Amino acid sequence: MAPFPFDNSYARDLRGFYVAWQPVAVPAPRLLYLNHELAAELGLDVAALAGPDGVSVLAGNAVPEGAEPIAQAYAGHQFGGFSPQLGDGRALLLGEVIDRRGGRRDIAFKGSGRTPFSRGGDGKAAVGPMLREVLIGEAMHALGIPSTRALAVVATGEPVFREQALPGAVLTRVAASHLRVGTFEFFAARGDVERLRQLADYTIARHDPALSGAPDRYLGLLRAVAARQATLVAQWMNVGFIHGVMNTDNMTISGETIDYGPCAFIEAYDPRAVFSSIDHGGRYAFGNQPAIARWNLARFAETLLPLAADRDDEAALKRAVADATEVIDAFPGLFDSALREGQRAKLGLTLRPAADAAADAATDAALADDWLALLARAGADFTLAWRRLADAAAGDEVPLRALFGDPGAADAWLARWRARCAVDDAAAAGAGGASVAAIERASRMRRANPFVIPRNHRVEQALAAASDHGELEPFERLLAALRRPFEQAPELAAYGEPAPLEVTAGYRTFCGT
């Protein structure tokens, strides 16, 4: 069986950057999930993948024709401390395919057994964490946020042992690539400039081909990665997503979200929110994510300096450092621009022509900041508050006011927001102009503010049913809801409601390893 039309550039072009390895066979593979939409996007035969031979491939029991399974080498800063060798400890890159749009996509396993990078781990994965990757990855995709995605999850028929015995699983993950900041750190830490250059040129050819051959291509790569990460983290912040473990080995060069371990979505708005059980100091708290992204980019910049200038050429090195520093220092501005653009859409606002745009932008930024401060003081639900603001735009303020202990708490802010909306609406003509504008604004806001997100209690309920009882129906219902994040249909109502306070107060997430 040859379900994947492989074209494996990483294995072909970067020999010495990985270890060739094989997945471990499992005793009783059983398909739990297959992403039909993604399979079709990749040009794969869905029926063949769902059949016995396909499931054998997705479990790692049969290596498909054309695959070259490899464990990739990388390093990483984990919670600020540098680990010079990490690598794929429970993952394998099977190969790459060219999708129907001409994009190159990695096909990789997670939970496929020990590798030379396992560092004493068993290399396995459990059903719960792998189905979590499905739920969060598909939710992010539906929200329009760049993300790796799960193609399949197969139960292995054997237990994995964490705090307790859990049913095992193998995930098949699809990514634009698995190149990370940590990939560059691995070779930079070893002073291997030639392999670093080879890696950078490969990365540019794959993700930023317009830079190929340019004299300043490595600085250009840094700029491109910074721009992608600024946009990505701004999108996280605007939906309340906390990654939970923003180590440099979890920052992709492609700008996709990767590794949904101790991730979560905030409910009551709090910039200090931390759910990860391993983030004891709050390094990766919700509000810290933009600063951590900048810190990670600085580590990436350091790996590229040997390529930009010979270390013996003091003047050239000084210029390279200054150029890289300029990119890192520009990151907050890039992030702020992306954040404000998203917030403006969430507020239902637009910018007037250039002469007034600066004034509008300043007003909108203040409105957004004060809105978030209002939510924080009230402990209001982040997602519902934005959504109920769309109801207010349509003329119904009751649902919004119900989110605040004091129904009048938002009065002053709402007056300012309405005044700003009126500026946008001033050009509306005719007697019904204002009401038409309000309806259009509410419609735009509902397309920018989701009603359904992966509520943490719903995720845990679905995963517990699948892991503890083998019941997939709660998972499938939740997944179907998450694929319709902007709809507020009656059948989705339960998925839009926050958890009870006693549940959210003690909620913790775990990395699954």
Coordinates of C-alpha atoms in Angstrom, one line a residue:
M1 CA 0.0 0.0 0.0
A2 CA 1.3 3.5 -0.9
P3 CA -1.2 5.9 0.6
F4 CA 1.3 8.9 0.7
P5 CA 3.0 10.3 -2.4
F6 CA 6.2 11.1 -0.5
D7 CA 8.8 13.6 -1.6
N8 CA 11.2 13.8 1.4
S9 CA 13.4 16.9 1.1
Y10 CA 14.5 17.0 4.7
A11 CA 15.8 13.4 4.6
R12 CA 17.3 14.0 1.2
D13 CA 18.9 17.5 1.7
L14 CA 19.9 17.5 5.4
R15 CA 21.7 14.2 6.0
G16 CA 23.3 14.3 9.4
F17 CA 20.5 16.4 10.9
Y18 CA 18.5 13.4 12.0
V19 CA 18.7 9.7 12.9
A20 CA 17.0 7.2 10.6
W21 CA 14.6 5.2 12.8
Q22 CA 11.6 2.9 12.7
P23 CA 8.3 3.1 14.6
V24 CA 7.5 0.4 17.1
A25 CA 4.8 -2.1 16.2
V26 CA 1.7 -2.1 18.3
P27 CA -0.4 -5.2 19.2
A28 CA -4.0 -4.2 18.3
P29 CA -4.3 -1.0 16.2
R30 CA -7.8 0.5 16.1
L31 CA -8.7 3.8 14.3
L32 CA -10.2 6.3 16.6
Y33 CA -10.1 9.4 14.4
L34 CA -9.5 10.2 10.7
N35 CA -9.6 13.7 9.4
H36 CA -11.4 13.3 6.1
E37 CA -11.1 17.0 5.1
L38 CA -7.4 17.1 5.8
A39 CA -6.8 13.8 4.0
A40 CA -8.6 15.2 0.9
E41 CA -6.6 18.4 1.1
L42 CA -3.4 16.3 1.0
G43 CA -4.7 14.3 -2.0
L44 CA -4.9 11.0 0.0
D45 CA -7.2 8.1 -0.4
V46 CA -9.5 8.3 2.6
A47 CA -11.1 4.9 2.1
A48 CA -7.7 3.3 1.9
L49 CA -6.5 5.1 5.0
A50 CA -9.6 3.9 6.9
G51 CA -9.1 0.3 5.9
P52 CA -7.0 -2.3 7.7
D53 CA -3.9 -1.7 5.7
G54 CA -4.2 2.1 6.2
V55 CA -4.7 1.7 9.9
S56 CA -1.6 -0.5 10.1
V57 CA 0.3 2.3 8.5
L58 CA -1.2 4.9 10.8
A59 CA -0.2 2.8 13.8
G60 CA 3.4 2.4 12.7
N61 CA 3.0 -1.3 12.1
A62 CA 3.7 -1.0 8.3
V63 CA 6.0 1.6 6.9
P64 CA 4.4 2.9 3.6
E65 CA 6.3 2.9 0.3
G66 CA 8.4 6.0 -0.1
A67 CA 8.6 6.9 3.6
E68 CA 11.9 7.6 5.2
P69 CA 11.2 7.6 9.0
I70 CA 13.6 9.9 10.9
A71 CA 14.0 11.3 14.3
Q72 CA 14.9 15.0 14.0
A73 CA 17.6 16.5 16.1
Y74 CA 17.0 19.8 18.0
A75 CA 17.9 21.6 21.2
G76 CA 15.9 24.1 23.1
H77 CA 15.5 26.6 25.9
Q78 CA 13.0 25.0 28.3
F79 CA 11.6 27.4 30.9
G80 CA 14.6 29.6 30.2
G81 CA 17.3 26.9 30.7
F82 CA 19.2 25.6 27.7
S83 CA 19.1 21.9 26.9
P84 CA 21.7 21.2 24.1
Q85 CA 20.1 18.0 23.0
L86 CA 16.3 17.3 22.9
G87 CA 15.1 15.9 19.5
D88 CA 12.2 13.7 18.6
G89 CA 11.9 11.5 21.7
R90 CA 8.6 10.0 20.8
A91 CA 8.0 11.3 17.3
L92 CA 9.1 10.4 13.8
L93 CA 8.9 12.3 10.6
L94 CA 7.7 9.8 8.0
G95 CA 8.2 12.1 5.1
E96 CA 6.6 15.0 3.1
V97 CA 3.8 15.3 0.6
I98 CA 2.8 18.0 -1.8
D99 CA -0.8 19.0 -1.1
R100 CA -3.4 19.9 -3.7
R101 CA -2.4 23.6 -3.4
G102 CA 1.2 22.8 -4.1
G103 CA 2.3 23.2 -0.5
R104 CA 4.9 20.9 1.1
R105 CA 3.5 19.3 4.3
D106 CA 5.2 17.0 6.8
I107 CA 3.6 13.7 7.8
A108 CA 4.8 12.8 11.3
F109 CA 4.0 10.3 14.1
K110 CA 3.7 11.2 17.7
G111 CA 3.8 8.3 20.3
S112 CA 5.5 5.8 17.9
G113 CA 8.1 4.5 20.4
R114 CA 11.6 5.2 21.7
T115 CA 14.2 6.9 19.6
P116 CA 17.9 7.8 20.3
F117 CA 16.5 11.2 21.7
S118 CA 14.1 9.7 24.2
R119 CA 16.3 10.4 27.2
G120 CA 14.8 7.6 29.2
G121 CA 11.2 8.1 28.2
D122 CA 9.1 5.3 26.7
G123 CA 8.4 7.2 23.5
K124 CA 4.7 6.4 23.8
A125 CA 1.5 8.5 24.0
A126 CA -1.9 8.1 25.6
V127 CA -5.3 8.4 24.0
G128 CA -6.3 11.5 26.0
P129 CA -3.4 13.8 25.0
M130 CA -3.5 12.7 21.4
L131 CA -7.3 13.4 21.1
R132 CA -6.6 16.7 22.8
E133 CA -4.3 17.6 19.9
V134 CA -7.2 16.8 17.5
L135 CA -9.6 19.0 19.4
I136 CA -7.4 22.0 19.9
G137 CA -5.7 21.8 16.5
E138 CA -9.0 21.7 14.7
A139 CA -10.5 24.4 16.9
M140 CA -7.5 26.7 16.0
H141 CA -7.9 25.8 12.3
A142 CA -11.6 26.7 12.4
L143 CA -10.7 30.0 14.1
G144 CA -8.3 30.8 11.3
I145 CA -5.2 30.5 13.4
P146 CA -2.2 28.7 11.8
S147 CA -1.8 25.3 13.4
T148 CA -0.4 21.8 12.9
R149 CA -3.3 19.4 12.5
A150 CA -4.1 15.8 13.3
L151 CA -4.6 13.5 10.4
A152 CA -5.4 10.5 12.5
V153 CA -5.3 8.9 15.9
V154 CA -5.0 5.1 16.3
A155 CA -5.4 3.3 19.6
T156 CA -2.5 0.8 20.1
G157 CA -4.2 -1.8 22.3
E158 CA -1.5 -1.5 24.9
P159 CA -1.2 0.6 28.0
V160 CA 1.2 3.5 28.7
F161 CA 2.2 4.2 32.2
R162 CA 2.2 7.7 33.7
E163 CA 0.7 8.3 37.1
Q164 CA -1.5 5.4 36.2
A165 CA -2.0 3.0 33.3
L166 CA -3.6 4.7 30.3
P167 CA -4.7 3.4 26.9
G168 CA -2.0 4.1 24.3
A169 CA -2.3 5.9 21.0
V170 CA -0.3 7.1 18.0
L171 CA -1.1 10.5 16.4
T172 CA -0.3 11.3 12.8
R173 CA 0.4 15.0 12.6
V174 CA 0.6 17.3 9.6
A175 CA 2.7 20.5 9.6
A176 CA 4.1 23.0 7.1
S177 CA 7.4 21.7 8.6
H178 CA 8.7 20.7 12.0
L179 CA 11.6 23.2 11.8
R180 CA 11.9 25.0 15.2
V181 CA 14.0 27.6 16.8
G182 CA 15.5 24.7 18.7
T183 CA 16.6 23.0 15.4
F184 CA 18.9 26.0 14.8
E185 CA 20.0 26.0 18.4
F186 CA 21.2 22.4 18.1
F187 CA 23.8 23.2 15.5
A188 CA 24.6 26.7 16.8
A189 CA 25.5 25.3 20.2
R190 CA 27.9 22.9 18.6
G191 CA 29.6 25.7 16.6
D192 CA 28.8 23.8 13.4
V193 CA 28.5 26.9 11.1
E194 CA 28.4 24.9 7.9
R195 CA 25.5 22.8 9.0
L196 CA 23.8 25.9 10.4
R197 CA 24.2 27.5 7.0
Q198 CA 22.8 24.4 5.3
L199 CA 19.8 24.4 7.6
A200 CA 19.1 28.1 7.1
D201 CA 19.3 27.8 3.3
Y202 CA 17.0 24.8 3.4
T203 CA 14.6 26.7 5.6
I204 CA 14.6 29.7 3.4
A205 CA 14.0 27.6 0.3
R206 CA 11.1 25.9 2.0
H207 CA 9.4 28.8 3.8
D208 CA 10.7 32.1 2.3
P209 CA 11.9 31.2 -1.2
A210 CA 11.9 34.9 -2.3
L211 CA 15.0 35.3 0.0
S212 CA 17.0 32.5 -1.6
G213 CA 20.4 33.7 -2.7
A214 CA 20.0 37.2 -1.3
P215 CA 23.1 38.6 0.4
D216 CA 21.1 39.5 3.5
R217 CA 18.9 36.4 3.4
Y218 CA 19.6 35.3 7.0
L219 CA 18.5 38.7 8.4
G220 CA 15.5 38.4 6.0
L221 CA 14.7 35.0 7.5
L222 CA 14.8 36.5 11.0
R223 CA 12.4 39.3 9.9
A224 CA 10.0 36.8 8.3
V225 CA 9.9 34.5 11.3
A226 CA 9.4 37.6 13.6
A227 CA 6.5 38.8 11.4
R228 CA 4.8 35.3 11.4
Q229 CA 5.2 34.9 15.2
A230 CA 3.9 38.4 15.9
T231 CA 0.7 37.6 13.9
L232 CA 0.3 34.2 15.5
V233 CA 0.7 35.3 19.1
A234 CA -1.7 38.3 18.5
Q235 CA -4.2 35.7 17.3
W236 CA -3.7 33.6 20.4
M237 CA -4.3 36.7 22.6
N238 CA -7.5 37.7 20.8
V239 CA -9.1 34.3 21.4
G240 CA -7.8 33.7 24.9
F241 CA -5.4 30.8 24.1
I242 CA -2.6 29.9 26.5
H243 CA 0.0 27.6 24.9
G244 CA 1.4 26.7 28.3
V245 CA 4.9 25.7 27.2
M246 CA 6.5 28.2 24.9
N247 CA 10.0 26.7 24.9
T248 CA 12.1 27.4 21.9
D249 CA 11.7 23.9 20.7
N250 CA 8.0 24.6 20.5
M251 CA 8.3 27.8 18.3
T252 CA 8.0 26.9 14.6
I253 CA 9.8 28.7 11.8
S254 CA 6.6 28.4 9.8
G255 CA 4.5 30.3 12.2
E256 CA 2.2 27.4 13.0
T257 CA 1.1 26.6 16.6
I258 CA 2.6 23.3 17.6
D259 CA 2.5 20.8 20.5
Y260 CA -0.8 21.1 22.3
G261 CA 0.3 19.8 25.7
P262 CA -0.7 21.9 28.8
C263 CA -2.6 24.4 26.7
A264 CA -5.9 25.9 27.7
F265 CA -8.4 28.7 26.9
I266 CA -9.0 31.4 29.5
E267 CA -12.5 31.8 30.8
A268 CA -12.6 34.6 33.4
Y269 CA -10.3 37.2 31.9
D270 CA -6.9 37.4 33.8
P271 CA -3.6 38.2 32.1
R272 CA -1.9 36.3 34.9
A273 CA -3.7 33.1 34.1
V274 CA -1.6 29.9 34.2
F275 CA -3.1 26.4 33.9
S276 CA 0.1 24.3 33.2
S277 CA 1.0 22.1 36.1
I278 CA 4.7 22.5 35.2
D279 CA 4.8 26.3 34.9
H280 CA 5.4 27.0 38.6
G281 CA 6.6 30.5 38.2
G282 CA 4.1 31.7 35.6
R283 CA 6.7 32.2 32.9
Y284 CA 4.2 31.3 30.2
A285 CA 1.2 33.0 31.7
F286 CA -1.4 34.3 29.3
G287 CA -0.2 37.9 29.4
N288 CA 3.5 37.0 29.2
Q289 CA 3.2 35.3 25.8
P290 CA 4.2 38.3 23.6
A291 CA 7.3 38.9 25.7
I292 CA 8.3 35.2 25.6
A293 CA 7.9 35.2 21.8
R294 CA 10.3 38.1 21.6
W295 CA 12.7 36.3 24.0
N296 CA 12.6 33.2 21.8
L297 CA 13.2 35.2 18.7
A298 CA 16.3 36.7 20.3
R299 CA 17.6 33.2 20.8
F300 CA 16.9 32.5 17.1
A301 CA 18.7 35.7 16.1
E302 CA 21.7 34.5 18.1
T303 CA 21.9 31.3 16.0
L304 CA 21.9 33.3 12.8
L305 CA 24.8 35.7 13.7
P306 CA 27.6 33.3 12.7
L307 CA 26.0 33.2 9.2
A308 CA 25.6 37.0 8.9
A309 CA 29.2 37.8 9.8
D310 CA 32.6 36.1 10.4
R311 CA 33.3 36.2 14.2
D312 CA 36.8 37.3 13.4
D313 CA 35.5 40.4 11.5
E314 CA 34.7 42.6 14.5
A315 CA 33.1 45.4 12.4
A316 CA 30.9 43.1 10.4
L317 CA 29.8 41.2 13.5
K318 CA 28.9 44.5 15.2
R319 CA 26.8 45.4 12.2
A320 CA 25.1 42.0 12.3
V321 CA 24.3 42.3 16.0
A322 CA 22.9 45.8 15.4
D323 CA 20.7 44.6 12.5
A324 CA 19.4 41.6 14.5
T325 CA 18.7 43.7 17.5
E326 CA 16.7 46.1 15.4
V327 CA 14.5 43.2 14.3
I328 CA 14.0 42.0 17.9
D329 CA 13.3 45.5 19.1
A330 CA 10.7 45.9 16.3
F331 CA 8.8 42.8 17.4
P332 CA 6.6 44.6 20.0
G333 CA 5.5 47.0 17.3
L334 CA 4.7 44.2 14.9
F335 CA 2.8 42.3 17.6
D336 CA 0.9 45.5 18.7
S337 CA -0.1 46.2 15.1
A338 CA -1.5 42.7 14.6
L339 CA -3.2 42.7 18.0
R340 CA -4.9 46.0 17.4
E341 CA -6.1 45.0 14.0
G342 CA -7.7 41.9 15.5
Q343 CA -9.2 44.0 18.4
R344 CA -10.6 46.5 16.0
A345 CA -12.4 43.8 14.2
K346 CA -13.7 42.4 17.5
L347 CA -14.9 45.8 18.4
G348 CA -16.7 46.2 15.1
L349 CA -14.6 49.3 14.2
T350 CA -12.8 50.5 11.0
L351 CA -10.3 53.1 10.3
R352 CA -11.2 56.2 8.4
P353 CA -8.9 57.5 5.6
A354 CA -5.3 58.4 6.3
A355 CA -5.9 61.8 7.7
D356 CA -8.0 60.4 10.6
A357 CA -6.5 56.9 10.9
A358 CA -4.0 57.8 13.6
A359 CA -6.6 59.4 15.8
D360 CA -8.9 56.4 15.2
A361 CA -6.1 53.9 16.0
A362 CA -5.3 55.7 19.3
T363 CA -9.0 55.8 20.3
D364 CA -9.4 52.1 19.4
A365 CA -6.3 51.0 21.4
A366 CA -7.6 52.8 24.5
L367 CA -11.0 51.4 24.0
A368 CA -9.6 47.8 23.8
D369 CA -7.3 48.3 26.7
D370 CA -10.0 49.7 28.9
W371 CA -12.4 47.0 27.9
L372 CA -9.9 44.3 28.9
A373 CA -9.3 46.1 32.2
L374 CA -13.1 46.2 32.8
L375 CA -13.3 42.4 32.1
A376 CA -10.4 41.7 34.5
R377 CA -12.0 43.7 37.3
A378 CA -15.3 41.9 36.9
G379 CA -13.8 38.5 36.3
A380 CA -16.1 38.3 33.2
D381 CA -15.9 35.5 30.7
F382 CA -13.5 36.6 28.0
T383 CA -15.1 34.8 25.1
L384 CA -18.7 35.6 26.0
A385 CA -18.0 39.2 26.8
W386 CA -16.8 39.8 23.3
R387 CA -19.7 37.9 21.8
R388 CA -22.2 39.7 23.9
L389 CA -20.7 43.0 22.8
A390 CA -21.9 42.0 19.3
D391 CA -25.4 41.6 20.7
A392 CA -25.0 45.1 22.1
A393 CA -24.1 46.4 18.7
A394 CA -27.4 45.0 17.4
G395 CA -29.2 46.8 20.2
D396 CA -29.5 44.1 22.9
E397 CA -27.3 45.0 25.9
V398 CA -29.1 42.7 28.4
P399 CA -26.9 39.6 27.8
L400 CA -23.7 41.7 28.1
R401 CA -24.8 43.3 31.3
A402 CA -25.6 39.9 32.8
L403 CA -21.9 39.1 32.7
F404 CA -21.1 41.8 35.3
G405 CA -21.9 41.7 39.0
D406 CA -22.9 45.3 38.7
P407 CA -25.1 45.7 35.5
G408 CA -24.0 49.3 35.2
A409 CA -20.3 48.6 35.4
A410 CA -19.8 48.9 31.7
D411 CA -22.0 52.1 31.2
A412 CA -19.2 54.6 30.8
W413 CA -17.2 52.3 28.5
L414 CA -20.2 51.5 26.4
A415 CA -20.9 55.2 25.9
R416 CA -17.4 55.8 24.6
W417 CA -17.7 52.7 22.3
R418 CA -21.0 53.9 20.9
A419 CA -19.5 57.3 20.2
R420 CA -16.6 55.7 18.3
C421 CA -19.1 53.6 16.4
A422 CA -21.0 56.7 15.5
V423 CA -17.8 58.1 13.9
D424 CA -17.8 55.1 11.6
D425 CA -21.5 55.4 10.9
A426 CA -21.4 59.1 10.1
A427 CA -21.3 58.5 6.4
A428 CA -24.4 56.3 6.6
A429 CA -27.1 57.9 4.4
G430 CA -30.9 57.9 4.6
A431 CA -33.3 57.5 7.4
G432 CA -32.4 53.9 8.1
G433 CA -28.6 54.4 7.7
A434 CA -27.8 54.1 11.4
S435 CA -29.8 50.9 12.0
V436 CA -28.4 49.3 8.9
A437 CA -24.9 50.1 10.0
A438 CA -25.6 48.6 13.5
I439 CA -26.8 45.4 11.9
E440 CA -23.8 45.2 9.7
R441 CA -21.5 45.9 12.6
A442 CA -23.1 43.2 14.7
S443 CA -22.7 40.7 11.8
R444 CA -19.0 41.6 11.4
M445 CA -18.4 41.2 15.1
R446 CA -20.0 37.8 15.2
R447 CA -17.6 36.7 12.4
A448 CA -14.7 38.0 14.5
N449 CA -15.8 36.8 18.0
P450 CA -16.3 33.1 18.4
F451 CA -19.2 31.7 20.4
V452 CA -17.7 28.2 20.7
I453 CA -14.1 27.6 21.9
P454 CA -12.6 24.5 23.5
R455 CA -14.0 25.1 27.0
N456 CA -11.6 23.3 29.3
H457 CA -14.3 21.3 31.1
R458 CA -15.8 20.2 27.9
V459 CA -12.4 19.0 26.6
E460 CA -11.7 17.1 29.8
Q461 CA -15.1 15.5 29.8
A462 CA -14.7 14.3 26.2
L463 CA -11.1 13.0 26.8
A464 CA -12.1 11.2 30.0
A465 CA -15.0 9.4 28.2
A466 CA -12.7 8.3 25.5
S467 CA -9.8 7.3 27.7
D468 CA -11.6 5.8 30.7
H469 CA -14.6 4.2 29.0
G470 CA -13.7 4.0 25.3
E471 CA -16.7 6.3 24.5
L472 CA -15.9 8.5 21.5
E473 CA -19.4 10.2 21.1
P474 CA -18.6 13.1 23.5
F475 CA -15.4 13.7 21.6
E476 CA -17.1 13.6 18.2
R477 CA -19.9 16.0 19.4
L478 CA -17.4 18.5 20.8
L479 CA -15.2 18.3 17.7
A480 CA -18.2 19.0 15.5
A481 CA -19.1 22.0 17.6
L482 CA -15.5 23.4 17.5
R483 CA -15.6 23.3 13.7
R484 CA -18.4 25.9 13.9
P485 CA -16.9 28.5 16.3
F486 CA -18.8 31.5 15.1
E487 CA -22.3 30.0 15.0
Q488 CA -24.7 30.4 17.8
A489 CA -27.2 27.7 16.9
P490 CA -29.4 26.1 19.6
E491 CA -27.6 22.8 19.4
L492 CA -24.3 24.5 20.2
A493 CA -25.6 26.4 23.3
A494 CA -24.1 24.1 25.8
Y495 CA -20.6 24.4 24.2
G496 CA -20.7 28.2 24.6
E497 CA -21.3 28.2 28.4
P498 CA -18.4 28.6 30.9
A499 CA -17.6 26.0 33.5
P500 CA -18.9 26.5 37.0
L501 CA -16.5 28.6 39.1
E502 CA -15.6 25.6 41.3
V503 CA -14.3 23.8 38.2
T504 CA -12.3 26.7 36.7
A505 CA -10.8 27.7 40.0
G506 CA -8.6 24.6 40.3
Y507 CA -8.2 23.7 36.7
R508 CA -4.7 22.4 35.7
T509 CA -3.3 21.0 32.5
F510 CA -0.6 18.5 32.0
C511 CA 1.9 17.9 29.2
G512 CA 1.0 14.2 28.5
T513 CA 4.5 12.8 28.8

